[in-house]
PDB file of C-alpha atoms in Angstrom:
ATOM      1  CA  GLN A  22      60.606  74.989  -2.760  1.00 84.00           C
ATOM      2  CA  GLU A  23      57.472  72.950  -2.267  1.00 89.00           C
ATOM      3  CA  ARG A  24      56.385  70.679  -5.084  1.00 94.00           C
ATOM      4  CA  LEU A  25      53.298  68.563  -5.579  1.00 97.00           C
ATOM      5  CA  ALA A  26      53.005  65.744  -8.115  1.00 97.00           C
ATOM      6  CA  GLU A  27      49.788  63.863  -8.800  1.00 97.00           C
ATOM      7  CA  SER A  28      49.376  60.429 -10.303  1.00 98.00           C
ATOM      8  CA  GLY A  29      46.762  57.722 -10.586  1.00 98.00           C
ATOM      9  CA  GLY A  30      44.326  59.193 -13.061  1.00 98.00           C
ATOM     10  CA  GLY A  31      42.981  57.232 -15.991  1.00 98.00           C
ATOM     11  CA  SER A  32      39.913  56.080 -17.860  1.00 98.00           C
ATOM     12  CA  VAL A  33      37.306  53.897 -16.188  1.00 98.00           C
ATOM     13  CA  GLN A  34      33.720  52.920 -16.737  1.00 98.00           C
ATOM     14  CA  SER A  35      30.889  54.237 -14.638  1.00 98.00           C
ATOM     15  CA  GLY A  36      30.900  52.488 -11.257  1.00 98.00           C
ATOM     16  CA  GLY A  37      34.633  51.928 -11.328  1.00 98.00           C
ATOM     17  CA  SER A  38      37.307  53.103  -8.908  1.00 98.00           C
ATOM     18  CA  LEU A  39      40.562  55.020  -9.011  1.00 98.00           C
ATOM     19  CA  ARG A  40      43.033  56.130  -6.361  1.00 98.00           C
ATOM     20  CA  LEU A  41      44.849  59.385  -6.905  1.00 98.00           C
ATOM     21  CA  SER A  42      48.138  60.123  -5.179  1.00 98.00           C
ATOM     22  CA  CYS A  43      49.895  63.415  -4.570  1.00 98.00           C
ATOM     23  CA  VAL A  44      53.514  63.353  -3.454  1.00 97.00           C
ATOM     24  CA  VAL A  45      54.472  66.502  -1.585  1.00 95.00           C
ATOM     25  CA  SER A  46      58.118  67.487  -1.321  1.00 92.00           C
ATOM     26  CA  GLY A  47      59.680  70.444   0.403  1.00 88.00           C
ATOM     27  CA  LYS A  48      56.837  71.057   2.838  1.00 83.00           C
ATOM     28  CA  THR A  49      58.259  72.586   6.000  1.00 82.00           C
ATOM     29  CA  TYR A  50      55.172  73.533   7.999  1.00 82.00           C
ATOM     30  CA  SER A  51      53.199  71.399  10.428  1.00 84.00           C
ATOM     31  CA  SER A  52      49.876  73.247  10.371  1.00 84.00           C
ATOM     32  CA  TYR A  53      48.295  73.031   6.967  1.00 91.00           C
ATOM     33  CA  CYS A  54      45.412  72.458   4.637  1.00 95.00           C
ATOM     34  CA  MET A  55      45.595  69.968   1.812  1.00 96.00           C
ATOM     35  CA  ALA A  56      42.875  69.455  -0.744  1.00 97.00           C
ATOM     36  CA  TRP A  57      41.827  67.953  -4.032  1.00 98.00           C
ATOM     37  CA  PHE A  58      40.242  70.152  -6.675  1.00 98.00           C
ATOM     38  CA  ARG A  59      38.904  69.326 -10.104  1.00 98.00           C
ATOM     39  CA  GLN A  60      38.317  71.325 -13.235  1.00 97.00           C
ATOM     40  CA  VAL A  61      36.528  70.727 -16.496  1.00 97.00           C
ATOM     41  CA  PRO A  62      37.454  72.888 -19.501  1.00 95.00           C
ATOM     42  CA  GLY A  63      35.281  75.970 -19.605  1.00 96.00           C
ATOM     43  CA  LYS A  64      34.206  75.677 -15.995  1.00 96.00           C
ATOM     44  CA  GLU A  65      35.596  76.989 -12.748  1.00 95.00           C
ATOM     45  CA  ARG A  66      37.813  74.833 -10.621  1.00 95.00           C
ATOM     46  CA  GLU A  67      35.879  73.302  -7.742  1.00 96.00           C
ATOM     47  CA  PRO A  68      36.961  71.752  -4.457  1.00 97.00           C
ATOM     48  CA  VAL A  69      36.326  68.059  -3.978  1.00 98.00           C
ATOM     49  CA  ALA A  70      37.778  67.086  -0.608  1.00 98.00           C
ATOM     50  CA  ALA A  71      40.076  68.534   2.027  1.00 98.00           C
ATOM     51  CA  ILE A  72      42.088  67.378   5.006  1.00 97.00           C
ATOM     52  CA  ASP A  73      43.688  69.279   7.849  1.00 95.00           C
ATOM     53  CA  ALA A  74      46.860  68.564   9.802  1.00 93.00           C
ATOM     54  CA  ASN A  75      44.904  66.647  12.456  1.00 93.00           C
ATOM     55  CA  GLY A  76      43.374  64.320   9.888  1.00 94.00           C
ATOM     56  CA  GLY A  77      39.960  65.921   9.831  1.00 97.00           C
ATOM     57  CA  THR A  78      38.225  65.596   6.451  1.00 98.00           C
ATOM     58  CA  SER A  79      35.508  67.405   4.540  1.00 98.00           C
ATOM     59  CA  TYR A  80      33.823  66.732   1.206  1.00 98.00           C
ATOM     60  CA  VAL A  81      31.532  68.426  -1.233  1.00 98.00           C
ATOM     61  CA  ASP A  82      28.077  66.891  -1.255  1.00 98.00           C
ATOM     62  CA  SER A  83      28.417  65.379  -4.714  1.00 97.00           C
ATOM     63  CA  VAL A  84      31.217  63.015  -3.626  1.00 98.00           C
ATOM     64  CA  LYS A  85      30.212  62.205  -0.056  1.00 98.00           C
ATOM     65  CA  GLY A  86      30.056  58.469   0.495  1.00 98.00           C
ATOM     66  CA  ARG A  87      32.025  57.784  -2.688  1.00 98.00           C
ATOM     67  CA  PHE A  88      35.377  59.568  -2.245  1.00 98.00           C
ATOM     68  CA  THR A  89      37.813  59.335   0.647  1.00 98.00           C
ATOM     69  CA  ILE A  90      40.712  61.715   1.230  1.00 98.00           C
ATOM     70  CA  SER A  91      43.608  60.521   3.368  1.00 98.00           C
ATOM     71  CA  GLN A  92      47.247  61.213   3.985  1.00 96.00           C
ATOM     72  CA  ASP A  93      50.431  59.385   4.834  1.00 93.00           C
ATOM     73  CA  SER A  94      52.119  62.062   6.899  1.00 85.00           C
ATOM     74  CA  ALA A  95      55.372  60.133   7.208  1.00 87.00           C
ATOM     75  CA  LYS A  96      55.716  59.876   3.442  1.00 85.00           C
ATOM     76  CA  ASN A  97      54.072  63.232   2.653  1.00 92.00           C
ATOM     77  CA  ILE A  98      51.559  61.658   0.308  1.00 96.00           C
ATOM     78  CA  LEU A  99      47.963  62.762  -0.111  1.00 97.00           C
ATOM     79  CA  TYR A 100      45.435  60.288  -1.493  1.00 98.00           C
ATOM     80  CA  LEU A 101      41.967  60.423  -2.975  1.00 98.00           C
ATOM     81  CA  GLN A 102      40.157  57.106  -3.196  1.00 98.00           C
ATOM     82  CA  MET A 103      37.304  57.422  -5.658  1.00 98.00           C
ATOM     83  CA  ASN A 104      34.650  54.720  -5.777  1.00 98.00           C
ATOM     84  CA  ASN A 105      31.433  54.382  -7.740  1.00 98.00           C
ATOM     85  CA  LEU A 106      32.688  56.907 -10.264  1.00 98.00           C
ATOM     86  CA  LYS A 107      30.192  58.714 -12.462  1.00 98.00           C
ATOM     87  CA  PRO A 108      30.649  60.424 -15.839  1.00 98.00           C
ATOM     88  CA  GLU A 109      30.218  63.790 -14.127  1.00 97.00           C
ATOM     89  CA  ASP A 110      33.356  63.070 -12.098  1.00 98.00           C
ATOM     90  CA  SER A 111      35.422  63.363 -15.289  1.00 98.00           C
ATOM     91  CA  ALA A 112      37.865  66.230 -14.869  1.00 98.00           C
ATOM     92  CA  MET A 113      41.477  67.205 -14.334  1.00 98.00           C
ATOM     93  CA  TYR A 114      42.205  66.624 -10.664  1.00 98.00           C
ATOM     94  CA  HIS A 115      44.739  68.790  -8.842  1.00 98.00           C
ATOM     95  CA  CYS A 116      46.104  68.577  -5.328  1.00 98.00           C
ATOM     96  CA  ALA A 117      46.886  71.698  -3.347  1.00 97.00           C
ATOM     97  CA  ALA A 118      48.604  72.489  -0.065  1.00 96.00           C
ATOM     98  CA  ASP A 119      49.337  75.500   2.052  1.00 94.00           C
ATOM     99  CA  ARG A 120      50.263  76.584   5.548  1.00 93.00           C
ATOM    100  CA  ALA A 121      46.995  77.181   7.354  1.00 90.00           C
ATOM    101  CA  TYR A 122      45.377  77.171  10.764  1.00 91.00           C
ATOM    102  CA  GLY A 123      41.909  75.765  10.545  1.00 90.00           C
ATOM    103  CA  GLY A 124      39.839  72.623  10.303  1.00 95.00           C
ATOM    104  CA  SER A 125      38.970  70.637   7.229  1.00 97.00           C
ATOM    105  CA  ALA A 126      35.766  72.566   6.603  1.00 97.00           C
ATOM    106  CA  TYR A 127      37.842  75.724   6.321  1.00 96.00           C
ATOM    107  CA  CYS A 128      40.325  73.897   4.098  1.00 97.00           C
ATOM    108  CA  LEU A 129      37.503  72.899   1.745  1.00 97.00           C
ATOM    109  CA  VAL A 130      36.215  76.416   1.227  1.00 94.00           C
ATOM    110  CA  ARG A 131      39.612  78.095   1.264  1.00 91.00           C
ATOM    111  CA  SER A 132      39.932  79.817  -2.081  1.00 79.00           C
ATOM    112  CA  GLU A 133      43.662  80.443  -2.202  1.00 89.00           C
ATOM    113  CA  TYR A 134      46.350  77.808  -2.095  1.00 95.00           C
ATOM    114  CA  ASN A 135      49.940  78.704  -2.867  1.00 94.00           C
ATOM    115  CA  ASN A 136      51.090  75.250  -3.922  1.00 95.00           C
ATOM    116  CA  TRP A 137      49.547  73.182  -6.711  1.00 96.00           C
ATOM    117  CA  GLY A 138      50.315  70.073  -8.694  1.00 97.00           C
ATOM    118  CA  GLN A 139      50.082  69.815 -12.465  1.00 97.00           C
ATOM    119  CA  GLY A 140      47.038  67.572 -12.346  1.00 97.00           C
ATOM    120  CA  THR A 141      45.989  64.101 -13.380  1.00 98.00           C
ATOM    121  CA  GLN A 142      43.125  63.417 -15.776  1.00 98.00           C
ATOM    122  CA  VAL A 143      40.159  61.274 -14.762  1.00 98.00           C
ATOM    123  CA  THR A 144      37.729  60.154 -17.444  1.00 98.00           C
ATOM    124  CA  VAL A 145      34.622  58.149 -16.606  1.00 98.00           C
ATOM    125  CA  SER A 146      32.582  56.661 -19.433  1.00 98.00           C
ATOM    126  CA  SER A 147      28.960  55.611 -19.176  1.00 94.00           C
TER     127      SER A 147
END
């Protein structure tokens, strides 16, 4: 059974940085999509960044130039480096993974992932 566990969230001031980690265990496939999503209470979950099995990356416009998604394939860890954080980045951040055949742009817009972590809270104060 595949499991995902996020960590690294916290409270920072505007302009600060955080690095989120997602440890993936039990993944048995080599072609995949992995992504970070975020959700604010009362709003729909939205994609933030995605990465494919070849290391290709895609981002939503609001985080381009500030966030970087990466992976350590040997350790099965997904990262999200977040710099120059803004109050509007405050949300619960979840990682997701699934077997898939497509590039990172597809991974970003993919609406269904079968494997999710519990989330880690990010709060940015002004």
